Every structure is written in C-alpha cells, then in structure tokens.
Short mmCIF file of C-alpha atoms in Angstrom, two decimals:
data_model
loop_
_atom_site.label_atom_id
_atom_site.label_comp_id
_atom_site.label_asym_id
_atom_site.label_seq_id
_atom_site.Cartn_x
_atom_site.Cartn_y
_atom_site.Cartn_z
CA MET P 1286 24.56 20.55 -19.11
CA LEU P 1287 22.97 17.69 -20.92
CA ARG P 1288 24.41 14.92 -18.74
CA ASN P 1289 22.83 17.01 -15.67
CA LEU P 1290 19.35 16.66 -17.34
CA PHE P 1291 19.89 13.04 -18.27
CA THR P 1292 20.86 12.17 -14.50
CA ALA P 1293 18.00 14.18 -13.29
CA ILE P 1294 15.49 12.30 -15.81
CA ALA P 1295 17.04 8.78 -14.73
CA GLY P 1296 16.59 9.70 -11.05
CA HIS P 1297 13.09 10.67 -11.26
CA GLY P 1298 12.66 7.51 -13.38
CA LEU P 1299 14.39 5.28 -10.42
CA VAL P 1300 12.11 7.08 -7.95
CA LEU P 1301 9.05 6.20 -9.89
CA VAL P 1302 9.96 2.77 -10.36
CA VAL P 1303 10.52 2.32 -6.93
CA ARG P 1304 7.32 3.92 -5.73
CA MET P 1305 5.46 1.62 -8.24
CA ILE P 1306 6.88 -1.83 -7.07
CA THR P 1307 6.94 -1.11 -3.29
CA ALA P 1308 4.31 2.03 -2.85
CA PRO P 1309 7.15 3.04 0.02
CA ARG P 1310 5.93 5.14 3.19
CA ALA P 1311 8.23 7.11 5.40
CA ILE P 1312 7.54 7.08 8.94
CA TRP P 1313 9.01 9.78 10.68
CA ALA P 1314 9.26 8.52 14.35
CA GLY P 1315 11.21 10.89 16.42
CA ILE P 1316 12.72 13.32 13.82
CA GLU P 1317 11.23 15.43 11.26
CA PRO P 1318 12.16 15.55 7.25
CA ILE P 1319 14.06 18.97 7.67
CA PRO P 1320 16.97 20.33 5.64
CA ARG P 1321 19.40 19.50 7.92
CA LYS P 1322 23.04 17.69 7.63
CA ARG P 1323 22.56 14.21 8.78
CA VAL P 1324 23.90 10.62 8.51
CA TYR P 1325 21.17 8.11 8.17
CA PHE P 1326 22.60 4.35 9.20
CA ALA P 1327 20.18 1.85 8.05
CA ASN P 1328 19.93 -2.22 8.03
CA HIS P 1329 21.10 -3.87 4.64
CA THR P 1330 19.42 -6.53 3.51
CA SER P 1331 19.13 -5.85 -0.32
CA ASN P 1332 20.74 -3.95 -3.23
CA ALA P 1333 17.80 -1.84 -3.60
CA ASP P 1334 18.09 -0.17 -0.25
CA PHE P 1335 19.63 2.73 -1.38
CA PRO P 1336 17.36 3.51 -3.90
CA LEU P 1337 14.32 3.14 -1.37
CA VAL P 1338 15.72 5.37 1.02
CA TRP P 1339 16.67 7.61 -1.45
CA SER P 1340 12.96 7.45 -2.91
CA VAL P 1341 11.03 8.17 0.40
CA LEU P 1342 13.08 11.23 1.35
CA PRO P 1343 11.55 14.64 0.17
CA ALA P 1344 12.98 15.90 -2.91
CA PHE P 1345 14.45 18.58 -1.11
CA LEU P 1346 16.21 16.36 1.30
CA ARG P 1347 17.07 13.95 -1.71
CA SER P 1348 19.13 16.28 -3.71
CA HIS P 1349 21.54 16.59 -0.92
CA THR P 1350 21.85 13.09 0.36
CA ARG P 1351 24.55 10.65 -0.81
CA PRO P 1352 24.68 7.01 -0.24
CA VAL P 1353 27.88 5.53 0.87
CA ALA P 1354 28.79 2.34 -1.22
CA ALA P 1355 31.22 -0.16 -2.30
CA SER P 1356 33.03 0.74 -4.94
CA ASP P 1357 33.79 -3.03 -6.24
CA TYR P 1358 29.95 -3.23 -6.77
CA TRP P 1359 29.08 -0.01 -8.13
CA LEU P 1360 31.66 0.33 -10.36
CA LYS P 1361 31.50 -3.05 -11.84
CA ASN P 1362 29.68 -1.95 -15.21
CA ARG P 1363 28.56 1.08 -16.83
CA LEU P 1364 25.14 0.92 -15.66
CA ARG P 1365 25.71 0.34 -11.96
CA ALA P 1366 28.45 3.22 -12.46
CA PHE P 1367 25.71 5.58 -14.04
CA PHE P 1368 23.32 4.99 -11.16
CA GLY P 1369 25.73 4.99 -8.44
CA ARG P 1370 28.01 7.52 -9.12
CA ASP P 1371 25.94 9.91 -11.09
CA VAL P 1372 22.45 9.73 -10.17
CA LEU P 1373 22.71 8.66 -6.46
CA LYS P 1374 26.02 10.50 -6.35
CA ALA P 1375 27.36 7.77 -4.31
CA VAL P 1376 30.45 8.35 -2.08
CA LEU P 1377 32.33 5.15 -3.14
CA ILE P 1378 34.48 3.33 -0.57
CA ASN P 1379 37.16 0.86 -1.55
CA ARG P 1380 36.52 -2.26 0.61
CA ASP P 1381 40.02 -3.79 0.06
CA ARG P 1382 42.00 -2.64 3.02
CA GLU P 1383 45.49 -3.61 1.67
CA GLY P 1384 44.65 -2.54 -2.05
CA ARG P 1385 43.57 0.95 -1.23
CA ASP P 1386 45.89 3.65 -0.76
CA ALA P 1387 46.16 6.73 1.85
CA ASN P 1388 43.68 9.10 -0.12
CA GLU P 1389 41.01 6.40 0.12
CA ASP P 1390 40.30 6.08 3.44
CA PRO P 1391 36.67 5.69 3.55
CA VAL P 1392 36.11 7.87 6.76
CA ALA P 1393 38.00 10.70 5.71
CA ARG P 1394 36.08 10.48 2.20
CA MET P 1395 32.50 10.54 4.07
CA VAL P 1396 33.76 13.30 6.26
CA ALA P 1397 34.86 15.21 3.27
CA ALA P 1398 31.47 14.69 1.71
CA LEU P 1399 29.75 15.86 4.88
CA ASP P 1400 31.89 19.19 5.11
CA GLU P 1401 30.69 19.83 1.34
CA GLY P 1402 27.16 19.98 3.03
CA SER P 1403 26.05 16.71 1.96
CA SER P 1404 23.89 14.08 4.25
CA LEU P 1405 24.76 10.56 4.06
CA ILE P 1406 23.31 7.17 3.83
CA ILE P 1407 25.46 4.48 5.39
CA PHE P 1408 24.84 0.72 6.07
CA PRO P 1409 27.06 0.03 9.27
CA GLU P 1410 26.72 -3.75 9.02
CA GLY P 1411 29.25 -3.25 6.07
CA ARG P 1412 27.46 -6.00 4.04
CA ARG P 1413 24.07 -7.40 3.10
CA ASN P 1414 22.37 -9.42 5.86
CA LEU P 1415 21.50 -12.52 4.24
CA THR P 1416 21.00 -14.15 7.39
CA ASP P 1417 18.02 -14.77 9.68
CA GLU P 1418 19.35 -12.42 12.02
CA PRO P 1419 17.50 -8.98 11.94
CA LEU P 1420 20.36 -7.14 12.22
CA LEU P 1421 24.12 -7.88 12.08
CA GLU P 1422 27.26 -6.25 14.39
CA PHE P 1423 28.09 -2.93 13.13
CA LYS P 1424 31.47 -2.24 11.58
CA THR P 1425 33.38 0.41 13.21
CA GLY P 1426 32.97 3.01 10.65
CA LEU P 1427 30.18 4.82 12.29
CA TYR P 1428 32.07 5.01 15.35
CA HIS P 1429 35.07 6.95 13.57
CA LEU P 1430 32.58 9.02 11.64
CA ALA P 1431 30.70 10.03 14.77
CA LYS P 1432 33.98 10.64 16.49
CA ALA P 1433 35.19 12.95 13.57
CA ARG P 1434 31.97 14.91 13.40
CA PRO P 1435 30.45 14.72 16.75
CA ASP P 1436 27.60 17.11 16.19
CA ILE P 1437 26.00 15.63 13.44
CA ASP P 1438 22.76 13.82 13.93
CA LEU P 1439 23.09 10.19 13.52
CA VAL P 1440 19.45 8.91 12.44
CA PRO P 1441 18.61 5.08 12.86
CA THR P 1442 16.73 4.12 9.55
CA TRP P 1443 14.96 0.77 9.60
CA ILE P 1444 13.92 -0.50 6.12
CA ASP P 1445 11.03 -3.11 6.44
CA ASN P 1446 10.10 -5.69 4.04
CA LEU P 1447 12.57 -4.96 1.02
CA ASN P 1448 13.81 -8.26 1.39
CA SER P 1449 10.06 -9.82 0.60
CA VAL P 1450 9.74 -7.93 -2.65
CA LEU P 1451 13.09 -9.06 -3.84
CA PRO P 1452 14.81 -12.18 -2.01
CA LYS P 1453 18.42 -13.19 -2.64
CA GLY P 1454 18.73 -14.87 -5.70
CA GLU P 1455 15.23 -13.92 -7.58
CA ILE P 1456 14.99 -11.73 -10.58
CA VAL P 1457 11.50 -10.46 -10.85
CA PRO P 1458 10.40 -7.99 -7.90
CA VAL P 1459 6.69 -8.54 -6.42
CA PRO P 1460 4.85 -5.78 -5.29
CA LEU P 1461 4.62 -5.41 -1.77
CA ILE P 1462 4.41 -2.23 0.59
CA CYS P 1463 7.94 -1.27 2.08
CA THR P 1464 7.88 1.27 5.19
CA VAL P 1465 11.62 3.20 6.08
CA THR P 1466 11.12 4.26 9.49
CA PHE P 1467 13.43 7.02 10.41
CA GLY P 1468 14.08 7.30 14.58
CA ALA P 1469 15.22 9.58 17.02
CA PRO P 1470 18.57 10.89 16.21
CA ILE P 1471 21.64 9.57 18.66
CA HIS P 1472 25.09 11.17 18.91
CA ILE P 1473 28.43 10.17 20.41
CA ALA P 1474 29.19 11.26 23.94
CA PRO P 1475 32.59 12.97 24.51
CA GLY P 1476 35.25 10.12 25.16
CA GLU P 1477 32.40 7.60 24.52
CA ASP P 1478 33.91 3.86 24.29
CA ARG P 1479 33.67 2.54 20.83
CA ASP P 1480 31.97 -0.65 21.81
CA ILE P 1481 29.49 1.03 24.02
CA PHE P 1482 28.68 3.65 21.16
CA LEU P 1483 28.33 1.06 18.69
CA ALA P 1484 26.03 -1.36 21.04
CA ARG P 1485 23.90 1.86 21.70
CA ALA P 1486 23.69 2.72 18.10
CA HIS P 1487 22.73 -1.05 17.20
CA ALA P 1488 19.66 -0.90 19.87
CA ALA P 1489 18.51 2.20 18.48
CA LEU P 1490 18.42 0.87 15.12
CA ALA P 1491 16.92 -2.74 16.28
CA ALA P 1492 14.20 -1.15 18.46
CA LEU P 1493 12.93 0.44 15.25
CA SER P 1494 12.19 -2.76 13.51
CA LYS P 1495 9.43 -3.82 16.12
CA GLY P 1496 7.22 -0.99 15.64
CA ALA P 1497 8.11 -0.50 11.94
CA GLU P 1498 4.48 -1.23 11.34
CA GLY P 1499 2.01 1.24 12.50
CA MET V 1174 -20.78 3.18 -24.20
CA ILE V 1175 -23.72 5.29 -25.44
CA ALA V 1176 -24.73 8.05 -23.09
CA HIS V 1177 -27.93 7.54 -21.19
CA ALA V 1178 -29.82 10.26 -19.43
CA GLU V 1179 -29.90 8.13 -16.17
CA ILE V 1180 -26.22 8.06 -16.45
CA ALA V 1181 -26.06 11.78 -16.88
CA GLN V 1182 -28.47 12.70 -14.23
CA LEU V 1183 -26.85 10.21 -11.51
CA PHE V 1184 -23.84 12.11 -12.76
CA THR V 1185 -24.67 15.44 -12.02
CA GLY V 1186 -26.48 14.47 -9.01
CA LEU V 1187 -23.54 12.74 -7.66
CA VAL V 1188 -21.58 16.21 -8.27
CA LEU V 1189 -23.97 18.27 -6.81
CA ALA V 1190 -24.26 16.10 -3.59
CA LEU V 1191 -20.31 16.10 -3.31
CA LEU V 1192 -20.31 19.75 -3.74
CA ALA V 1193 -22.94 20.28 -1.04
CA ALA V 1194 -21.36 17.87 1.42
CA THR V 1195 -18.18 19.58 0.87
CA LEU V 1196 -19.49 22.84 1.39
CA VAL V 1197 -21.21 21.67 4.82
CA ALA V 1198 -18.06 19.99 6.11
CA SER V 1199 -15.94 23.19 5.43
CA VAL V 1200 -18.42 25.45 7.08
CA LEU V 1201 -18.54 22.73 9.87
CA ARG V 1202 -14.87 22.73 10.10
CA ARG V 1203 -14.45 26.48 10.10
CA CYS V 1204 -17.02 26.65 13.22
CA GLY V 1205 -15.25 23.66 14.95
CA ALA V 1206 -11.62 25.09 14.35
CA ARG V 1207 -12.85 28.19 16.78
CA SER V 1208 -13.94 25.71 19.42
CA PRO V 1209 -11.66 24.57 22.15
CA ALA V 1210 -13.09 20.95 21.91
CA GLY V 1211 -10.47 18.79 20.06
CA GLY V 1212 -12.68 15.73 19.82
CA GLU V 1213 -15.19 17.08 17.49
CA ASN V 1214 -12.26 18.16 15.00
CA ILE V 1215 -11.22 14.52 14.32
CA ILE V 1216 -14.55 13.69 13.28
CA ILE V 1217 -14.85 16.45 10.69
CA GLU V 1218 -11.66 15.61 9.50
CA THR V 1219 -12.56 11.99 8.82
CA VAL V 1220 -15.71 12.93 7.50
CA PHE V 1221 -13.64 15.65 5.32
CA ALA V 1222 -11.09 12.47 4.21
CA ARG V 1223 -14.16 10.53 3.05
CA ILE V 1224 -15.70 13.30 1.05
CA SER V 1225 -12.38 13.34 -0.95
CA ALA V 1226 -12.38 9.54 -1.33
CA TRP V 1227 -15.51 9.90 -2.69
CA TRP V 1228 -14.76 12.60 -5.21
CA ALA V 1229 -11.98 10.14 -6.32
CA MET V 1230 -14.25 7.50 -6.69
CA VAL V 1231 -16.83 9.54 -8.67
CA VAL V 1232 -13.99 10.87 -11.16
CA LEU V 1233 -12.21 7.45 -11.41
CA LEU V 1234 -15.54 5.67 -12.16
CA SER V 1235 -16.68 8.32 -14.67
CA LEU V 1236 -13.10 8.48 -16.38
CA ALA V 1237 -13.25 4.54 -16.64
CA ALA V 1238 -16.87 4.55 -17.92
CA ALA V 1239 -15.57 7.12 -20.57
CA PHE V 1240 -13.72 4.24 -22.10
CA GLY V 1241 -16.33 1.84 -21.82
CA ARG V 1242 -16.57 -1.71 -20.37
CA ILE V 1243 -12.97 -2.15 -20.82
CA GLY V 1244 -12.52 1.18 -18.86
CA VAL V 1245 -14.31 -0.26 -16.01
CA VAL V 1246 -12.12 -3.81 -16.13
CA VAL V 1247 -8.96 -1.81 -16.19
CA LEU V 1248 -10.13 0.20 -13.12
CA PHE V 1249 -11.06 -2.56 -11.07
CA ALA V 1250 -8.17 -4.65 -12.15
CA LEU V 1251 -5.78 -1.79 -10.55
CA ILE V 1252 -8.15 -1.77 -7.61
CA SER V 1253 -7.36 -5.42 -7.00
CA PHE V 1254 -3.72 -4.61 -7.73
CA SER V 1255 -3.48 -2.38 -4.89
CA ALA V 1256 -5.68 -4.14 -2.54
CA LEU V 1257 -3.74 -7.47 -3.24
CA ARG V 1258 -0.30 -5.50 -2.65
CA GLU V 1259 -1.69 -4.30 1.04
CA PHE V 1260 -3.04 -7.58 1.67
CA LEU V 1261 -0.25 -9.92 0.65
CA THR V 1262 2.33 -7.44 2.49
CA LEU V 1263 0.79 -8.51 5.93
CA THR V 1264 0.45 -12.04 5.19
CA ALA V 1265 2.59 -15.00 6.12
CA LYS V 1266 5.42 -15.71 3.75
CA ARG V 1267 8.88 -17.11 3.42
CA ARG V 1268 11.64 -16.60 0.74
CA ALA V 1269 10.18 -19.82 -0.85
CA ASP V 1270 7.05 -18.17 -1.69
CA HIS V 1271 8.40 -15.68 -4.18
CA TRP V 1272 6.72 -17.85 -7.19
CA VAL V 1273 3.50 -17.94 -5.32
CA LEU V 1274 3.55 -14.07 -5.14
CA MET V 1275 4.66 -13.59 -8.50
CA PHE V 1276 1.65 -15.82 -9.76
CA SER V 1277 -0.60 -14.10 -7.46
CA PHE V 1278 0.37 -10.56 -9.20
CA PHE V 1279 1.25 -11.19 -12.56
CA VAL V 1280 -0.86 -14.26 -13.51
CA ALA V 1281 -3.95 -15.00 -11.36
CA LEU V 1282 -4.90 -11.22 -11.62
CA PRO V 1283 -4.55 -10.58 -15.33
CA LEU V 1284 -6.02 -13.50 -15.94
CA GLN V 1285 -9.26 -13.23 -14.06
CA TYR V 1286 -9.80 -9.59 -15.44
CA LEU V 1287 -9.16 -10.89 -19.02
CA LEU V 1288 -11.77 -13.61 -18.54
CA VAL V 1289 -14.21 -10.80 -17.17
CA ALA V 1290 -13.34 -8.48 -20.38
CA THR V 1291 -13.95 -11.41 -22.81
CA GLY V 1292 -17.23 -12.18 -20.88
CA SER V 1293 -16.20 -15.60 -20.09
CA ILE V 1294 -18.63 -15.66 -16.87
CA THR V 1295 -18.22 -19.47 -16.33
CA LEU V 1296 -14.68 -19.50 -16.18
CA MET V 1297 -14.50 -16.12 -14.25
CA THR V 1298 -16.36 -17.74 -11.39
CA ILE V 1299 -14.02 -20.77 -11.34
CA PHE V 1300 -10.85 -19.74 -11.97
CA ILE V 1301 -9.56 -18.72 -8.61
CA PRO V 1302 -11.82 -20.92 -6.42
CA VAL V 1303 -10.81 -23.93 -8.22
CA TYR V 1304 -7.84 -23.77 -10.28
CA ALA V 1305 -5.75 -21.10 -8.60
CA PHE V 1306 -6.51 -23.03 -5.29
CA LEU V 1307 -5.20 -26.30 -6.42
CA PHE V 1308 -2.19 -24.69 -8.19
CA LEU V 1309 -1.00 -22.23 -5.57
CA PRO V 1310 0.17 -25.14 -3.37
CA VAL V 1311 1.84 -26.88 -5.95
CA LEU V 1312 3.88 -23.96 -6.90
CA ALA V 1313 4.91 -23.68 -2.99
CA ALA V 1314 5.61 -27.20 -2.68
CA VAL V 1315 7.94 -27.38 -5.56
CA ARG V 1316 9.91 -24.77 -3.82
CA GLY V 1317 10.34 -27.33 -0.79
CA ASP V 1318 10.43 -25.38 2.36
CA THR V 1319 7.31 -26.36 4.60
CA ALA V 1320 7.50 -24.38 7.56
CA GLY V 1321 4.29 -22.84 8.22
CA TYR V 1322 3.23 -24.20 4.64
CA LEU V 1323 -0.20 -24.51 5.31
CA THR V 1324 -0.69 -20.98 6.83
CA ARG V 1325 1.30 -19.41 4.18
CA ILE V 1326 -0.86 -21.03 1.30
CA ALA V 1327 -4.03 -20.24 3.09
CA GLU V 1328 -3.31 -16.90 3.86
CA THR V 1329 -2.26 -16.21 0.18
CA GLN V 1330 -5.56 -17.90 -1.05
CA TRP V 1331 -7.73 -15.68 1.00
CA GLY V 1332 -6.06 -12.71 -0.23
CA LEU V 1333 -6.62 -13.93 -3.96
CA MET V 1334 -10.37 -14.63 -3.04
CA LEU V 1335 -10.95 -11.29 -1.58
CA CYS V 1336 -8.98 -8.91 -3.63
CA ILE V 1337 -9.28 -10.35 -7.13
CA PHE V 1338 -12.07 -12.71 -7.13
CA THR V 1339 -14.92 -10.46 -5.33
CA ALA V 1340 -13.81 -7.38 -6.59
CA SER V 1341 -13.84 -8.66 -10.16
CA HIS V 1342 -17.50 -9.30 -9.97
CA ALA V 1343 -18.39 -5.76 -10.01
CA PRO V 1344 -17.04 -5.20 -13.66
CA ALA V 1345 -18.68 -8.72 -14.38
CA LEU V 1346 -22.07 -6.90 -14.07
CA LEU V 1347 -21.55 -5.12 -17.16
CA TRP V 1348 -21.81 -8.45 -19.25
CA LEU V 1349 -25.07 -9.56 -17.63
CA ASP V 1350 -27.99 -9.06 -20.54
CA ILE V 1351 -30.60 -7.60 -18.77
CA PRO V 1352 -33.78 -6.95 -21.15
CA GLY V 1353 -34.35 -3.57 -21.49
CA PHE V 1354 -31.41 -2.31 -19.43
CA GLU V 1355 -28.68 -2.89 -22.25
CA GLY V 1356 -25.99 -0.65 -22.09
CA LYS V 1357 -26.68 0.75 -18.38
CA GLN V 1358 -25.31 -1.81 -16.37
CA ILE V 1359 -23.08 0.61 -15.11
CA LEU V 1360 -25.72 2.09 -13.07
CA ILE V 1361 -25.79 -1.10 -11.03
CA ILE V 1362 -22.08 -0.74 -10.37
CA ALA V 1363 -22.75 2.75 -9.08
CA TRP V 1364 -25.75 1.94 -7.28
CA LEU V 1365 -23.88 -1.05 -5.29
CA VAL V 1366 -20.92 1.73 -4.57
CA ILE V 1367 -23.40 4.43 -3.45
CA VAL V 1368 -25.44 2.01 -1.00
CA VAL V 1369 -22.28 0.53 0.73
CA GLN V 1370 -20.17 3.43 0.90
CA GLY V 1371 -23.32 5.58 2.47
CA GLY V 1372 -23.76 2.62 4.96
CA ASP V 1373 -20.10 3.07 5.74
CA MET V 1374 -20.68 6.51 6.40
CA ALA V 1375 -23.93 5.97 8.43
CA HIS V 1376 -22.02 3.43 10.32
CA PHE V 1377 -19.16 6.06 10.99
CA ILE V 1378 -21.58 8.71 12.56
CA THR V 1379 -24.65 7.15 13.81
CA PRO V 1380 -22.84 5.75 17.08
CA ARG V 1381 -21.73 9.39 17.62
CA LEU V 1382 -24.96 11.11 17.40
CA MET V 1383 -26.85 8.17 19.02
CA GLY V 1384 -24.45 6.57 21.56
CA ARG V 1385 -22.50 3.19 21.52
CA THR V 1386 -23.97 -0.13 22.46
CA ARG V 1387 -21.64 -2.72 21.57
CA ILE V 1388 -22.30 -5.86 19.50
CA ALA V 1389 -19.86 -8.17 21.40
CA PRO V 1390 -17.28 -7.63 23.95
CA ASP V 1391 -14.27 -8.65 21.87
CA VAL V 1392 -15.20 -6.80 18.68
CA PRO V 1393 -13.81 -3.42 18.16
CA HIS V 1394 -15.35 -0.60 19.93
CA SER V 1395 -16.22 0.85 16.48
CA ARG V 1396 -18.73 -2.08 16.27
CA THR V 1397 -21.94 -0.98 17.63
CA TRP V 1398 -25.55 -1.45 17.46
CA GLU V 1399 -26.29 1.77 16.44
CA GLY V 1400 -23.56 1.72 13.78
CA PHE V 1401 -25.13 -1.33 12.46
CA LEU V 1402 -28.98 -0.15 12.32
CA GLY V 1403 -27.52 3.29 10.98
CA ALA V 1404 -25.54 1.61 8.21
CA LEU V 1405 -28.63 -1.09 6.97
CA GLY V 1406 -30.91 1.98 7.55
CA ALA V 1407 -28.83 4.41 5.34
CA GLY V 1408 -28.36 1.63 2.59
CA VAL V 1409 -31.74 0.86 2.27
CA VAL V 1410 -33.14 4.52 2.16
CA LEU V 1411 -30.31 5.12 -0.38
CA GLY V 1412 -30.55 2.11 -2.34
CA THR V 1413 -34.80 2.52 -2.59
CA ALA V 1414 -34.37 6.40 -3.51
CA LEU V 1415 -32.05 5.21 -6.27
CA ALA V 1416 -34.26 2.35 -7.86
CA TRP V 1417 -34.96 4.64 -10.76
CA ILE V 1418 -31.27 4.30 -11.92
CA THR V 1419 -31.45 0.36 -11.68
CA PRO V 1420 -33.90 -2.54 -13.24
CA PHE V 1421 -35.32 -2.90 -9.87
CA ALA V 1422 -38.55 -2.07 -8.74
CA PRO V 1423 -38.47 0.25 -5.66
CA TRP V 1424 -39.91 -2.73 -3.10
CA GLN V 1425 -37.05 -4.82 -5.00
CA ALA V 1426 -34.08 -2.46 -4.73
CA ALA V 1427 -35.07 -1.88 -0.72
CA ILE V 1428 -34.55 -5.82 -0.36
CA MET V 1429 -31.23 -5.87 -2.54
CA ALA V 1430 -30.00 -2.71 -0.45
CA LEU V 1431 -30.72 -4.44 2.51
CA ALA V 1432 -28.90 -7.71 1.39
CA VAL V 1433 -25.94 -5.72 0.11
CA SER V 1434 -25.69 -3.50 3.17
CA LEU V 1435 -25.81 -6.72 5.48
CA LEU V 1436 -22.77 -8.20 3.28
CA GLY V 1437 -21.02 -4.90 3.30
CA TYR V 1438 -21.15 -4.41 6.95
CA ALA V 1439 -20.15 -7.85 7.45
CA GLY V 1440 -17.20 -7.31 5.27
CA GLY V 1441 -16.18 -4.51 7.30
CA MET V 1442 -16.36 -6.64 10.60
CA VAL V 1443 -14.38 -9.22 9.15
CA MET V 1444 -11.61 -7.19 7.65
CA ALA V 1445 -11.57 -5.66 11.03
CA ALA V 1446 -10.88 -8.79 12.91
CA ILE V 1447 -7.99 -9.53 10.23
CA LYS V 1448 -6.46 -6.21 10.92
CA ARG V 1449 -6.49 -6.82 14.88
CA ASP V 1450 -5.00 -10.47 14.42
CA LYS V 1451 -2.12 -8.57 12.36
CA GLY V 1452 -1.78 -6.12 14.75
CA VAL V 1453 -2.54 -2.86 12.24
CA ALA V 1454 -4.51 -0.12 12.48
CA ASP V 1455 -4.90 0.40 8.79
CA TRP V 1456 -4.23 -1.85 5.42
CA GLY V 1457 -2.28 0.94 3.86
CA HIS V 1458 -1.77 4.53 3.39
CA LEU V 1459 -2.63 5.28 -0.11
CA ILE V 1460 -5.77 7.48 0.16
CA PRO V 1461 -4.38 10.07 2.67
CA GLY V 1462 -6.60 9.82 6.10
CA GLN V 1463 -8.23 6.57 5.10
CA GLY V 1464 -6.04 4.19 5.37
CA GLY V 1465 -5.71 1.90 2.46
CA PHE V 1466 -7.80 0.59 -0.46
CA ILE V 1467 -9.17 -2.59 1.33
CA ASP V 1468 -10.09 0.08 4.19
CA ARG V 1469 -12.15 1.91 2.11
CA LEU V 1470 -13.66 -0.90 -0.31
CA ASP V 1471 -13.96 -4.04 2.12
CA SER V 1472 -17.63 -3.69 1.89
CA VAL V 1473 -17.85 -3.54 -1.80
CA PHE V 1474 -15.73 -6.57 -1.98
CA PHE V 1475 -17.96 -8.62 0.26
CA SER V 1476 -21.06 -7.46 -1.50
CA ALA V 1477 -20.14 -7.38 -4.94
CA PRO V 1478 -20.65 -11.32 -5.81
CA LEU V 1479 -23.98 -11.30 -4.08
CA LEU V 1480 -25.37 -8.64 -6.00
CA PHE V 1481 -24.10 -10.27 -9.02
CA HIS V 1482 -25.66 -13.51 -8.21
CA LEU V 1483 -28.63 -11.72 -7.42
CA VAL V 1484 -29.02 -10.13 -10.82
CA GLN V 1485 -28.19 -12.74 -12.59
CA PHE V 1486 -30.51 -14.92 -11.41
CA PHE V 1487 -33.68 -12.70 -11.04
CA TRP V 1488 -33.42 -10.41 -13.93
CA VAL V 1489 -31.05 -12.34 -16.53
CA PRO V 1490 -33.43 -14.43 -18.46
CA GLY V 1491 -32.85 -18.35 -19.18
#
C-alpha cells in the first residue's frame, strides 16, 4: 500500500521532470490515443527514451503500458531497479542468450504481459543507436511477437531530438523540445516472410522520422 | 511596489475589455457554429485562442507585478527560457555543441537577468552582444568539431540575442528613473505589450475584412499591405488612447506607438522568414492554438530594445 503510493509519486515526479526538460509533444499521426492493447515500437537513442514515451502517453494509457527493457541495465543498482521494475513496471529481458534458462524466453514474457492486458513499448533495434544512421536494422523479436499475437496493433513510434537533449557521454541535459510521433499501426500478414515483415516495419518507422516536425 | 491609481484603472479596464471580447467571441462562435461555412469558424477559433492568450498575459503580468520588480524579472526570465528552448530546438547543432547549449541556458540566461535585477544597465546591454559573442565560439572550438562551425555558432548567437537580450529590455524599463513616474514603470511594459499585441490582432483581422495585397511575392501570404497598415493603425490608436498610463504626451505616445508597431511588425516578418527557412509552421505548442512563445511574442522582443532606448534617451535626465 505504502509502496504503491511511493511508486505513484515517483511516477508523477518522473513525468514532471521529463516535461520540464523536454516540453514533449505527442503527435498522433494515423492512430488515436484510445485505450486499446498495443505494441509501440520505437527508435532508441537514449536511456531516457522509455520515460519520454511513457510521459507523453495520456495517463489512462500510461498506467497500462509497460516498457520492455534489458535486465542487465535496469537491475544494475537499486535506484534503476526501483524506476525500471517498480515505477515503469518494465518487462525485464535477459539479453544473455546462453545464460538464460527456458522460462526467461523474451518473446514468451512479452506475450504473457500482453495477455495480462498491458500494452508494450519495445525498441526493435535491440540496443541504443549511437551511430549517425537514423535507424539500425531490427532484431527478430518484433517478428516473433507479431506472429504470436497477430491481432495486436503494432504502432511505429518515432522519438525526435532526445539525443540532442542528452548526447552520449554528457551528464547534464539541456532543455530542448522533443516530439514523439505515433504512426499508423501495422500488422503481420498470414504467412508473411520474416525479413519482408521486418523491412516493412523498419520502413514504417523510418518514414515517421521525416515528418516528425510539424 | 506601491499600488497607483493608474495601475488599478488599467487592470480594471483590461479585465473589462477582455470580458467583453470573450463575450463577443462566444456569441460569434455560437452563431458561426450554425452557419454551414467552415472558413469563418477557423477565424473565430483563432480569435478565441488569442483572447485566451491575452487573459494569460494579463494574469501573469499582474501576478508578477504583485511581487514587485523581481517578479517581473522572473516572469521575463521564464519567457526567455521558453523562447530560447523553442529557438534552439530548431537551430543547427551537433554533439559537440552541448557545452554551448549548457552555457546558453544555465549561464547566459540567468546572468543577463541577474544584471537586470541588480540594475546593472550598462553591463546588461553589452554582456550578450560582446562577451557571450566572444565566448561562445571559443567554447565550441575547444570541443574540436568544425563541421558547420560558423552556422552552428551564428544560429545559437542569434537565439541568445533574440530570446534573452531583446526580451530582457522589457523588465529593464523598471530601472529607468523617470522624474514624476517613480514606481509606475510597469505601466510602460503594459503599454508596449498592449500596443504590439493589438497590432498583431489587427494584422490578423484587417486582411480578412479588407482584402489582400501582398507586400512581396516571396513573403508568406499573411504579409499584406492591408495587414501592415491595420497593425500600424491599431498600434497608434491604442498607444495614443493609453497615453495617460505613460509619461508620454499624447502626440509623443503616437510617435512612440508608430515606432514600436513598425518594429513589432518587422519582428513578425523576420520570424516568419526563419520559420519558413526551417520548414516549420509554428515555433512550439505551449500556448494552445497559438504555436509557441516566440510566435506570440516576436513583436514584443523586437520592439522592447527600441522602446527602452527611446525612453532612456528622452525621459531620463542626465
């Protein structure tokens, strides 16, 4: 009870800090913010990506939306564990393929979270993009997730400008305006080839980067 | 700050005027909603959004004034902060500019307003144009990335000049010693805001009532001769009618209002050109229906230094 109150306060605090620094704006281009189970797949340039997407979602969506994140990062210390596991209620994934056992299968965990009624935020690039490329190749997780639950809306989500707010290696964020653009959802076609589907998802997300300002 | 009769009268007048404007706009909106023409409604909605923005301005400026000169300085510092955030979001920058951005937000901005708050008027007028001007490129050069160097530096400096330097001249008016006008300088700020905002509103409405003749083929279609003359006319009429709240005689107020309106109009035109160059419709989204702070306040930014210098030159002895 007390713990719930504490995480709720921390959650509101996090949203407030993100809002003060980045004055973020959600652009709903092709989909409306309605309470429906979804998978938001986004580009990944910064560790603040999760809090940012989470903050721009309306509160009634936010409480049912869980990020999918690497356990080695989010369980590293108690503060991260508190924000990652308790406040953001992240679905934690073990990235170590050899070291994880059978009940740690990432796709199974994501499907289980969806079946519990949660929406998910995932980064299909699988790691932070620190290159000059706008968007890296996708890992196969998005494909397996889409195949397991083909009815779910897969929403391309483009995060703009966050890497200017806090470039890699800097400690102090500068206040610049960020936008999060939610595009028209895609679905996997019956029997669609893995590479074709991933290319299609990649193109849908990359297309949002061009029209992100507007 | 000691309450003066003029301040109370102006405040009452503004609230009554805004109440009337809100009422008229509500009636028009209700009538407009019944007519099938959709084009009219967009105008009414825009007018509505502007009236809301004015309410916000009156409330904020009154609240700030209740805390005296420091309150007004803090208000304009916050305005500068929001405007600078909008501006630097769109300027050219690279990873190496992080220190430059940190300096702009966390050093240049607070220091400039600290200079205003301590009444260091001479330092205030040279800090950004001279010292920030010389220091910023050094800070960027130290980080070593020279790709697009001059563009990055120049655009950032432009942002500092526009969003911090010009804006800070409005609260600086409070430190001018005008004989017989002590403690009432905030009325000059109010006068400035009313004149240029009235001009902006007339600039929006006149072309819709009287037709459009573009000033130049390449400027946005909102820049018309009708809008230009409407903005100047409204500014001069408002400025002269409100001469009683200023230290200016009516004929002086008319000339000042003309000068301020001309610069305010020019400001809107310059900022529209930059928006076009950067490919955006608005600077931001913080004021609903109005774009960003810069969209609403560009005319105030452009005219504040001129008003400050005119008052300092002609009304402050010695």
